[in-house]
Coordinates of C-alpha atoms in Angstrom, one line a residue:
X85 CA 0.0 0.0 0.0
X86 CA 3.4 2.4 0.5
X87 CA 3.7 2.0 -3.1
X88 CA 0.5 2.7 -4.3
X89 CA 0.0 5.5 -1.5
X90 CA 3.6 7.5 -3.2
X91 CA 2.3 6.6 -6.7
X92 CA -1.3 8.0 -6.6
X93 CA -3.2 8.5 -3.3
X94 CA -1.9 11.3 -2.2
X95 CA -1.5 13.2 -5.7
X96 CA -5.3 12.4 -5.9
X97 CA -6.0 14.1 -2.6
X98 CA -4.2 16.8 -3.6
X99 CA -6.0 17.0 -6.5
X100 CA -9.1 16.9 -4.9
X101 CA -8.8 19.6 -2.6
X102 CA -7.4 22.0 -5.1
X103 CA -10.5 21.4 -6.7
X104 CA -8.7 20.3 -10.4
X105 CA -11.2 17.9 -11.2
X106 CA -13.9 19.7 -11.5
X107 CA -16.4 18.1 -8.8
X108 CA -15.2 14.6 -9.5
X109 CA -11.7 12.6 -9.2
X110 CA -10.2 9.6 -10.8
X111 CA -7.9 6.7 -9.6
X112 CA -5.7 6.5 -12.1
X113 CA -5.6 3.1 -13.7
X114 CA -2.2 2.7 -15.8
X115 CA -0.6 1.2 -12.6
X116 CA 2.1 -1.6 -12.9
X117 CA 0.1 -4.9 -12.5
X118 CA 1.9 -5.7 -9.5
X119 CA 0.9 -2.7 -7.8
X120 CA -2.9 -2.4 -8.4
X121 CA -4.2 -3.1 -5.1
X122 CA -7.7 -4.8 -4.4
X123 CA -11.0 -1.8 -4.6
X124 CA -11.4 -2.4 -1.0
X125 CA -8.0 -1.6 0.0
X126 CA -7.6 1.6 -2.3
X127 CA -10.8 2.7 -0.4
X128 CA -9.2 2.0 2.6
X129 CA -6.1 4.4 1.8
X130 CA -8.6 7.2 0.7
X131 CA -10.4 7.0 3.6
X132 CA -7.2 7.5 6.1
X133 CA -5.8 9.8 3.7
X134 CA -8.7 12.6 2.2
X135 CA -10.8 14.6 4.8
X136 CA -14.4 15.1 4.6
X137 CA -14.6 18.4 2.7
X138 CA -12.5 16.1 -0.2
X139 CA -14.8 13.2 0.4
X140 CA -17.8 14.9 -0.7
X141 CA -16.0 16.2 -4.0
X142 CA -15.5 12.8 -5.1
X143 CA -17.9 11.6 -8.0
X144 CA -15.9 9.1 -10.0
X145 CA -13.7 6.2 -9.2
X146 CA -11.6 4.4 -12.3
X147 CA -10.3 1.1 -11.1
X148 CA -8.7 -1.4 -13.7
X149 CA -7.5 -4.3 -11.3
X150 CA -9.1 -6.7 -8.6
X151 CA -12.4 -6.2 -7.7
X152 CA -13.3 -7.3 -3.8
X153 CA -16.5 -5.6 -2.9
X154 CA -17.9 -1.2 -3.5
X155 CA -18.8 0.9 -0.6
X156 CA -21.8 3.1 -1.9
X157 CA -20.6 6.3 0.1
X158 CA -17.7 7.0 -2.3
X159 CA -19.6 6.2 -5.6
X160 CA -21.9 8.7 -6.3
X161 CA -22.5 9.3 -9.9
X162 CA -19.8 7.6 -11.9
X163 CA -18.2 4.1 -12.0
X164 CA -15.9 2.6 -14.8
X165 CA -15.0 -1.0 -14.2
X166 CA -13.9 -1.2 -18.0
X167 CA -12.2 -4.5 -18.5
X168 CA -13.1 -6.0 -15.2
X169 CA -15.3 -9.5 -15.4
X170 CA -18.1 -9.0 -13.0
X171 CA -20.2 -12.1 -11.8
X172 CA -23.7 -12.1 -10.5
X173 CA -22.6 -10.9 -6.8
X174 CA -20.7 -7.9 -8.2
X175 CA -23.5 -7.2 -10.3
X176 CA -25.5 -7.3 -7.1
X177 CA -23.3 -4.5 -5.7
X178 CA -23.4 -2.3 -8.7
X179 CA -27.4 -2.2 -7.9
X180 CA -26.8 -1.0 -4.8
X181 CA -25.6 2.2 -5.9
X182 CA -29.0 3.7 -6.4
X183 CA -27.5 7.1 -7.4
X184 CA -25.4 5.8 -10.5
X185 CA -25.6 7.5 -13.7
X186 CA -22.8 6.9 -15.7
X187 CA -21.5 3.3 -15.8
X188 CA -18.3 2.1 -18.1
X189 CA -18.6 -1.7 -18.5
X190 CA -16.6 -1.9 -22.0
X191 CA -14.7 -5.2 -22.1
X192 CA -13.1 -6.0 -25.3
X193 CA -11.0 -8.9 -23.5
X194 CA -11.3 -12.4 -25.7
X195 CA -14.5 -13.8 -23.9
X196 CA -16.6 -10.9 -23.1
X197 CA -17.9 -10.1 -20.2
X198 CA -22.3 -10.5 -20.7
X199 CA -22.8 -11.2 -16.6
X200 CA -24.4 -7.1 -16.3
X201 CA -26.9 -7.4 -19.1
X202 CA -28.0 -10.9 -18.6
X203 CA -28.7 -10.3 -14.9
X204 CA -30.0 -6.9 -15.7
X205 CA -33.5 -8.7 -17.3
X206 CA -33.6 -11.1 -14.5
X207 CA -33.8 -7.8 -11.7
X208 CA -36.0 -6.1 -13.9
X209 CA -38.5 -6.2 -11.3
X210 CA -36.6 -4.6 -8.6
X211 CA -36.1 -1.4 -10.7
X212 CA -32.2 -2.1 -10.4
X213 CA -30.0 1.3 -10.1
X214 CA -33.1 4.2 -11.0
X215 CA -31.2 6.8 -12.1
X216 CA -28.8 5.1 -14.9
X217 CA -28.7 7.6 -17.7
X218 CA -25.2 6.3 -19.6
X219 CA -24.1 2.5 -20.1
X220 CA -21.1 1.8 -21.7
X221 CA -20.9 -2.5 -22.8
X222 CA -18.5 -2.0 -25.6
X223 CA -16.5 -4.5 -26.7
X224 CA -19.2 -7.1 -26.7
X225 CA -19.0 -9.5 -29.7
X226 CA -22.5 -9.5 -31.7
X227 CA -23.1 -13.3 -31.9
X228 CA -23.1 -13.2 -28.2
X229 CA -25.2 -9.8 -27.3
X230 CA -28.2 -9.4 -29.6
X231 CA -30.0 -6.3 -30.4
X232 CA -33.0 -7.3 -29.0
X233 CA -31.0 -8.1 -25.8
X234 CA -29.8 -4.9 -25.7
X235 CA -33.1 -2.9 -26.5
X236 CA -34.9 -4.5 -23.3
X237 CA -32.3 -2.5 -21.5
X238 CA -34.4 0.3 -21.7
X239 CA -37.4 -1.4 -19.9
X240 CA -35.0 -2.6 -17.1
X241 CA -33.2 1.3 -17.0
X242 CA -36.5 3.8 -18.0
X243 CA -33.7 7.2 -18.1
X244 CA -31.3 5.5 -20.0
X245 CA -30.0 7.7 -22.7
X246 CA -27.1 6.4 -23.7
X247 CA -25.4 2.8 -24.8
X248 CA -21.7 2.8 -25.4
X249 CA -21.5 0.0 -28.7
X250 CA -18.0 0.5 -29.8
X251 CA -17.2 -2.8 -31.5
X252 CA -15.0 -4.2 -34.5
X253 CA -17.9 -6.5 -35.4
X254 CA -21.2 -4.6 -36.6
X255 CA -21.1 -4.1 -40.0
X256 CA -21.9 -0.6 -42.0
X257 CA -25.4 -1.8 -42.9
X258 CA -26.3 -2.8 -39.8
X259 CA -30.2 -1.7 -39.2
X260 CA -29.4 -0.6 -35.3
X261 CA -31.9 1.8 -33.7
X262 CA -33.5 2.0 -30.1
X263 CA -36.2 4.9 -30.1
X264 CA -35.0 7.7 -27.6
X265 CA -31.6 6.2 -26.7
X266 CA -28.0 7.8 -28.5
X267 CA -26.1 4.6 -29.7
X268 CA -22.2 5.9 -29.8
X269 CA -20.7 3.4 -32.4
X270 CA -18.0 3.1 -34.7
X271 CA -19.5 2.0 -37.8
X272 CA -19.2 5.2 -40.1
X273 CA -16.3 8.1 -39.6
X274 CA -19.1 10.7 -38.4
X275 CA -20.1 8.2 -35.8
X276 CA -16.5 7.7 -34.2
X277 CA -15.9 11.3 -34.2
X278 CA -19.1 11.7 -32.4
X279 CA -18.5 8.7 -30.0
X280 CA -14.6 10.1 -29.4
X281 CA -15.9 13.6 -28.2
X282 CA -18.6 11.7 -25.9
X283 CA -16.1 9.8 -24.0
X284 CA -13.3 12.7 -23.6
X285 CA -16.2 15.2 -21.9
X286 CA -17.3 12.0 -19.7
X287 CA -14.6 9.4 -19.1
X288 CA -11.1 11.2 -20.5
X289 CA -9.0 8.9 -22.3
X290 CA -9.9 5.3 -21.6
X291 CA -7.8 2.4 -23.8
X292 CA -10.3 -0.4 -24.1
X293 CA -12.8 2.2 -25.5
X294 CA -10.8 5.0 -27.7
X295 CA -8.4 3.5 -29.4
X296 CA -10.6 0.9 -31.3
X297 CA -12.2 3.8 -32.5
X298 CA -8.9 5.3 -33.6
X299 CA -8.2 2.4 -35.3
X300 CA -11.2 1.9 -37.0
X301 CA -10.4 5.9 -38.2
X302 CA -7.3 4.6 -39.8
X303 CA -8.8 1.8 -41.1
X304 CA -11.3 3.6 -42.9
X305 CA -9.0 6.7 -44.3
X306 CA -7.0 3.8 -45.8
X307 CA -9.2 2.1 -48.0
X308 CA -11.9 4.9 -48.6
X309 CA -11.6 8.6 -49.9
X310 CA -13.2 11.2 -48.1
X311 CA -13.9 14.9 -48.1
X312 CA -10.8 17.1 -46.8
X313 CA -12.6 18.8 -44.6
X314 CA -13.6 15.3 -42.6
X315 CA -9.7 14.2 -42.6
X316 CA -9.2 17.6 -40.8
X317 CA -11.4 16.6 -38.0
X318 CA -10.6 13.3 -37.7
X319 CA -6.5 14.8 -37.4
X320 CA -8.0 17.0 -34.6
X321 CA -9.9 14.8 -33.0
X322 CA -7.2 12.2 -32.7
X323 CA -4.8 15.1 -31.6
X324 CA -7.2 15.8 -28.7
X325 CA -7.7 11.9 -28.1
X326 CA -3.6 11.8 -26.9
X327 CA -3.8 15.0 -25.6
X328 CA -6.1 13.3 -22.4
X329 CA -3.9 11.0 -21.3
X330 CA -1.9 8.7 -23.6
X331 CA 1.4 8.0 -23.7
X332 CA 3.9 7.0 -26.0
X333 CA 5.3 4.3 -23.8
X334 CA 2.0 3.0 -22.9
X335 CA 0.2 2.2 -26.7
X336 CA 0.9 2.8 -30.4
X337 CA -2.4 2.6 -32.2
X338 CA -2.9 6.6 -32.7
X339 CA 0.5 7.1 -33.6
X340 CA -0.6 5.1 -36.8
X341 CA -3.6 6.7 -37.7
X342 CA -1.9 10.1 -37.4
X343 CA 1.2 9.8 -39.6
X344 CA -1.4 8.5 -42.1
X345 CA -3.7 11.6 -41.4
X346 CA -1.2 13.7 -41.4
X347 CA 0.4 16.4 -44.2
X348 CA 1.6 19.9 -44.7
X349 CA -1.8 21.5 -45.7
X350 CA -3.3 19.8 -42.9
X351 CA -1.2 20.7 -40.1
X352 CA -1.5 24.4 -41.5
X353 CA -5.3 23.9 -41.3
X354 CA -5.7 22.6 -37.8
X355 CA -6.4 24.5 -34.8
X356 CA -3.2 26.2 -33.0
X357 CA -4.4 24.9 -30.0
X358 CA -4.1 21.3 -31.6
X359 CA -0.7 22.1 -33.2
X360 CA 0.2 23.1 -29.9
X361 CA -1.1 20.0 -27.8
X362 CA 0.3 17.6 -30.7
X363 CA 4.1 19.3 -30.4
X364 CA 3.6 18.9 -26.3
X365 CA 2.7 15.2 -26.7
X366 CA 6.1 14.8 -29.4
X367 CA 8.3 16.6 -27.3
X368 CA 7.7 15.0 -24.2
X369 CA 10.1 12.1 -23.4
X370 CA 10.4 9.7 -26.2
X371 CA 9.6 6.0 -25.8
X372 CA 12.0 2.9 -25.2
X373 CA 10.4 0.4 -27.0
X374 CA 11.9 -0.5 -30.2
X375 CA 8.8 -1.1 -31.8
X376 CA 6.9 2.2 -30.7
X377 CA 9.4 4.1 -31.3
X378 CA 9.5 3.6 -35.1
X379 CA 6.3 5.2 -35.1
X380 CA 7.3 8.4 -32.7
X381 CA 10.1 8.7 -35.0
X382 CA 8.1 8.9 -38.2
X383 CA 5.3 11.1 -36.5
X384 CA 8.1 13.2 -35.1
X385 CA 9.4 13.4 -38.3
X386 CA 6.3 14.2 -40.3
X387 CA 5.6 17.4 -37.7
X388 CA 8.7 19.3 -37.5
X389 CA 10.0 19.1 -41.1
X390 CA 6.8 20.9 -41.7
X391 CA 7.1 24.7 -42.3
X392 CA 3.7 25.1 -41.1
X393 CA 4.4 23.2 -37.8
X394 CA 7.4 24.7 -37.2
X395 CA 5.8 28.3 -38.0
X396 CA 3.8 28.1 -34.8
X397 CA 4.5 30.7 -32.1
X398 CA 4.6 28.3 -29.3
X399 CA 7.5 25.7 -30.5
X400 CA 10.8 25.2 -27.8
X401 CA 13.1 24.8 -31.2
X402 CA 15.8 24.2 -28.6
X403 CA 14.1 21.4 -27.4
X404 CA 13.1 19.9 -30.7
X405 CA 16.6 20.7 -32.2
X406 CA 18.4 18.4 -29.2
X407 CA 15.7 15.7 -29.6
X408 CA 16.4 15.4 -33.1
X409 CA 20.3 15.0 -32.7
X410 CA 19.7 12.3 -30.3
X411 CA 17.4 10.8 -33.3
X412 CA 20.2 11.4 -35.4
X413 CA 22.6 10.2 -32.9
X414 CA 20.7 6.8 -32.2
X415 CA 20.0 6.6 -35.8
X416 CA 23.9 6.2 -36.7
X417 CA 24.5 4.3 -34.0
X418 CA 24.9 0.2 -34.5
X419 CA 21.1 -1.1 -34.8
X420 CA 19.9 2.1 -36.1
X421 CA 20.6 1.0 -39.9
X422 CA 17.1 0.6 -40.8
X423 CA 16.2 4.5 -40.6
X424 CA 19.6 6.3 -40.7
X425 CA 19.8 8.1 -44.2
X426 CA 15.7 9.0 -42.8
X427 CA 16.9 10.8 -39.6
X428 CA 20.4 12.1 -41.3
X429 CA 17.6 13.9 -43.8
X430 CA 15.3 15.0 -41.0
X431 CA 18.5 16.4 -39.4
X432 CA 19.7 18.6 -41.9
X433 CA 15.7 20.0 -42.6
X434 CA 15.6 20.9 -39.0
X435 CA 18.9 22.3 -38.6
X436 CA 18.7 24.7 -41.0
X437 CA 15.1 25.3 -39.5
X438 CA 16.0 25.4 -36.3
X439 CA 19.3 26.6 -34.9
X440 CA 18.6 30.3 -36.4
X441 CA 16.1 30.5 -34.3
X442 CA 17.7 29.6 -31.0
X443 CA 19.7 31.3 -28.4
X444 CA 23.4 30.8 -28.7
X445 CA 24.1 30.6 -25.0
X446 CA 21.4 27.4 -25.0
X447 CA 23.2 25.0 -22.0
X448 CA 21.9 22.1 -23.4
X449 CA 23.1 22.0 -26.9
X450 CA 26.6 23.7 -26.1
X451 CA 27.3 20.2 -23.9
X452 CA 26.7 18.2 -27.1
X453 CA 29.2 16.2 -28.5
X454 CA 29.2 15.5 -32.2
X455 CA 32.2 13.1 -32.6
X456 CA 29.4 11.0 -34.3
X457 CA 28.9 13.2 -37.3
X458 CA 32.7 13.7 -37.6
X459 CA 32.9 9.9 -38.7
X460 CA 30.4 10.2 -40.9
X461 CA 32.6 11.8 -43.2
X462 CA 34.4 8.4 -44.0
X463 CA 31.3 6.7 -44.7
X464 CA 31.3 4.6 -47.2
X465 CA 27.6 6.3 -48.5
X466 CA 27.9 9.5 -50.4
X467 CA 24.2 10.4 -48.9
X468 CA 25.6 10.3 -45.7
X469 CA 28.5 12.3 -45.8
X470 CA 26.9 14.9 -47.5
X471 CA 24.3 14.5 -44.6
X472 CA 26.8 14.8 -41.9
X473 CA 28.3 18.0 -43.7
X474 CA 25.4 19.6 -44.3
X475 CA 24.6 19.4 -40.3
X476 CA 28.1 20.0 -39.3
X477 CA 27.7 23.4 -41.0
X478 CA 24.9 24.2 -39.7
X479 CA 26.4 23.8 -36.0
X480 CA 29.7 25.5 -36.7
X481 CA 27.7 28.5 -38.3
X482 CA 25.9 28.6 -34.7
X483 CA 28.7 27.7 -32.3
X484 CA 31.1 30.4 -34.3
X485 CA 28.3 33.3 -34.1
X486 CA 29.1 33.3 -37.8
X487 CA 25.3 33.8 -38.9
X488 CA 26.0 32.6 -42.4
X489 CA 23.3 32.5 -44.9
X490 CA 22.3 29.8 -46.2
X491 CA 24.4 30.6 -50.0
X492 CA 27.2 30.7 -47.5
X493 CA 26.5 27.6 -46.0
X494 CA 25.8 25.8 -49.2
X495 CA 29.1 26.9 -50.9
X496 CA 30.8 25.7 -47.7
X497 CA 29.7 22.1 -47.8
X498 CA 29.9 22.1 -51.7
X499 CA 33.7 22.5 -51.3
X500 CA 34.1 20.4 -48.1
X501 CA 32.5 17.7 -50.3
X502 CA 34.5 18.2 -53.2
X503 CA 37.5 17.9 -51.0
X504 CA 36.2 14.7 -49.5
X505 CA 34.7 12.7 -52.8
X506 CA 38.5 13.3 -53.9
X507 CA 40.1 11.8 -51.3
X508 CA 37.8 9.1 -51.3
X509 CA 38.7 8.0 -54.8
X510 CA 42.2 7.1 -54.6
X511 CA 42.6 6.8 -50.6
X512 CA 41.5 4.9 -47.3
X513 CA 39.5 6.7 -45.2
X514 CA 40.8 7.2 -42.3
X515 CA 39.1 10.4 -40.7
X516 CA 42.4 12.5 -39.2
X517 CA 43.3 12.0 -42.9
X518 CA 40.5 13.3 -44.4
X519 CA 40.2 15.9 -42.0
X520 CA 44.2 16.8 -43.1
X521 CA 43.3 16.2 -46.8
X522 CA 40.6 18.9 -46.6
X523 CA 42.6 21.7 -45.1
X524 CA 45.0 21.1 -46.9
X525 CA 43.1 21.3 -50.5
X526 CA 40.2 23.6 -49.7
X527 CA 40.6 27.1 -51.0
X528 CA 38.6 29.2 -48.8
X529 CA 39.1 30.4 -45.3
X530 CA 35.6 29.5 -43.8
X531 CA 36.5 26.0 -44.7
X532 CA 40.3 25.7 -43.4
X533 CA 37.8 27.6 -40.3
X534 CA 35.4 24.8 -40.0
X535 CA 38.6 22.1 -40.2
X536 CA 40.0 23.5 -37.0
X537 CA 36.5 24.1 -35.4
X538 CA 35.8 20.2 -35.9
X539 CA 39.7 19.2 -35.1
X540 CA 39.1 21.4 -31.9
X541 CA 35.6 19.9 -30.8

């Protein structure tokens, strides 16, 4: 309990009493497995922790983990149990909360989860949980949940409104209607749109019921043609999806549908609020995982190559210049093969984007070291020693104060490259030599400069 206490209780409490959740609180769910504790013992730790002023504020509780028993005091309006099994004696404490509203039940786990809407018909008679204006059973495959199922949850719940239906397997001619009650769904583009902004204003970002919709987005703007103005929302709307909560470390199914959403007259044409929240998300720390962090790259990528992007008022080019270096950096290192000439490219777009546009007393990049690039220039690819130029250029134009213009800086590489294809021809190449080679052929004093600024460095 320690652990889970330092994690989250007492952020939430704090939370709570600064009144940042806006009359209700969350537990947040994206604990370690180990660590998720039992409901009945995070109730417990509230209850010692929070004093009765915060008690009272509290009007949701998320929990994704074991499930022991509810205590009715602290669930007021809101409960997600999303990907929790329930049996017939939890389902006979969710009735007891006879305030509930809003209940998440979306289970998209291999054998769904039907124990709530079978039990709801047989307590029909007891008017089970009055006031029950949202359900959520997403995730539900069709051959086991029928329609007709589903529509006599209306009898059992008279103020239901609204039925969460977000599933892979209805297809788009489905015939699906229940007089007086909102069906969120993911059958057409319009619809997921809809059903995204319904569970961001009610439930934030919640896995097991946004990103099968995000998926289905990218599924859709794959093999169909739609209006522009349609592929602009759906780039916002996925923008303000991550923006609640997702992390690159945690899943990768947006990071898909945006790079395929995603181009220069788009980014121009979204929201600078959503340009802004989408550079937040790429600048924060990048992920470890191998296989997520192909896609960070290329979104990463995408973004700040973009003149648009890069246009906006609110972008830290210091931080996106050192991010991409380390790209770079990684990208040249051994195992990095498979998108090296990719980030070498991205390097020299945002150099020559970037570093004009930054202070030259920035700590952070005058620690850098670029004995990487400085090899580069015996590599056996002409692409990527004209790369490597190109950005070493760039930086010794910065770290010089030289502010040359980019004519300047073009001419410069031109005859550092000259220099270096020569050599290359008839010699091995060994970098000191090279190096030697170039100060000792090129013509013009900004090169025999940049020679002793990279033998110095």
């Amino acid at each position: 309990m320690d652990t889970l206490q330092t994690i989250c209780i007492r952020s939430l409490a704090n939370s709570i009493d600064k009144s940042e959740f806006k009359g209700y609180a969350k537990l947040i769910d994206d604990l370690p497995s180990g660590q998720r504790k039992p409901f009945f013992d995070i109730i417990a730790a509230l209850d010692s922790i929070l004093n009765s002023k915060s008690c009272k504020k509290l009007r949701v509780l998320k929990i994704d983990g074991d499930l022991s028993e509810f205590n009715s005091d602290w669930i007021d309006q809101k409960l997600s149990l999303a990907g929790i099994r329930l049996g017939d004696d939890d389902c006979e404490e969710i009735f007891k909360l006879s305030k509930l509203q809003f209940l998440n039940l979306s289970n998209f786990n291999p054998e769904p989860n039907l124990y709530f809407v079978e039990y709801s018909s047989l307590k029909k008679s007891s008017k089970p949980l009055p006031e029950l204006k949202f359900l959520d059973i997403s995730g539900f495959a069709p051959h086991d949940l029928e329609m007709t199922q589903i529509a006599r949850l209306v009898e059992v719940y008279p103020k239901l409104e609204t039925i969460g239906l977000i599933r892979p397997g209805f297809p788009p001619n489905s015939n699906i209607a229940i007089p007086g009650v909102k069906l969120l769904m993911n059958t057409t583009i319009e619809e997921r749109l809809d059903s995204i902004d319904y569970y961001l204003n009610n439930w934030g970002f919640q896995y097991k019921t946004i990103t099968p919709i995000i998926y289905g987005i990218n599924l859709e703007v794959k093999r169909t043609t739609y209006p522009e103005e349609l592929m602009i929302q759906c780039l916002g709307k996925v923008i303000e999806a991550i923006d609640h909560g997702t992390k690159f470390n945690q899943i990768y199914g947006p990071f898909g549908t945006l790079t395929d959403l995603i181009d220069e007259s788009r980014l121009r044409r979204i929201s600078s609020s959503q340009r802004h929240s989408l550079a937040r998300y790429l600048l924060a720390q990048p992920p470890r995982d191998e296989r997520v962090f192909k896609y960070y790259f290329r979104l990463f990528q995408q973004c700040f190559t973009s003149d648009a992007f890069l246009a906006s008022p609110y972008i830290n080019y210091s931080m996106v210049y050192n991010i991409t270096i380390d790209f770079v950096l990684r990208a040249i290192s051994p195992g990095g093969d498979s998108y090296r000439q990719e980030a070498l490219e991205m390097g020299m777009s945002i150099s020559s984007k970037c570093l004009c546009k930054m202070s030259r007393s920035d700590e952070t990049f005058r620690k850098r070291k670029f004995g990487g690039f400085y090899y580069l220039m015996n590599d056996y690819e002409k692409r990527t020693r004209q790369a490597a130029a190109v950005i070493l250029v760039h930086v010794f134009s910065f770290c010089t104060n030289r502010s040359m213009t980019e004519d300047q800086k073009v001419q410069l590489t031109t005859e550092i490259m000259y220099c270096v294809n020569e050599y290359s021809r008839d010699s091995d190449l060994d970098i000191q030599s090279v190096f030697c080679f170039i100060h000792k052929r090129s013509k013009s004093s900004a090169a025999k400069d940049w020679i002793n600024w990279v033998l110095i460095n």
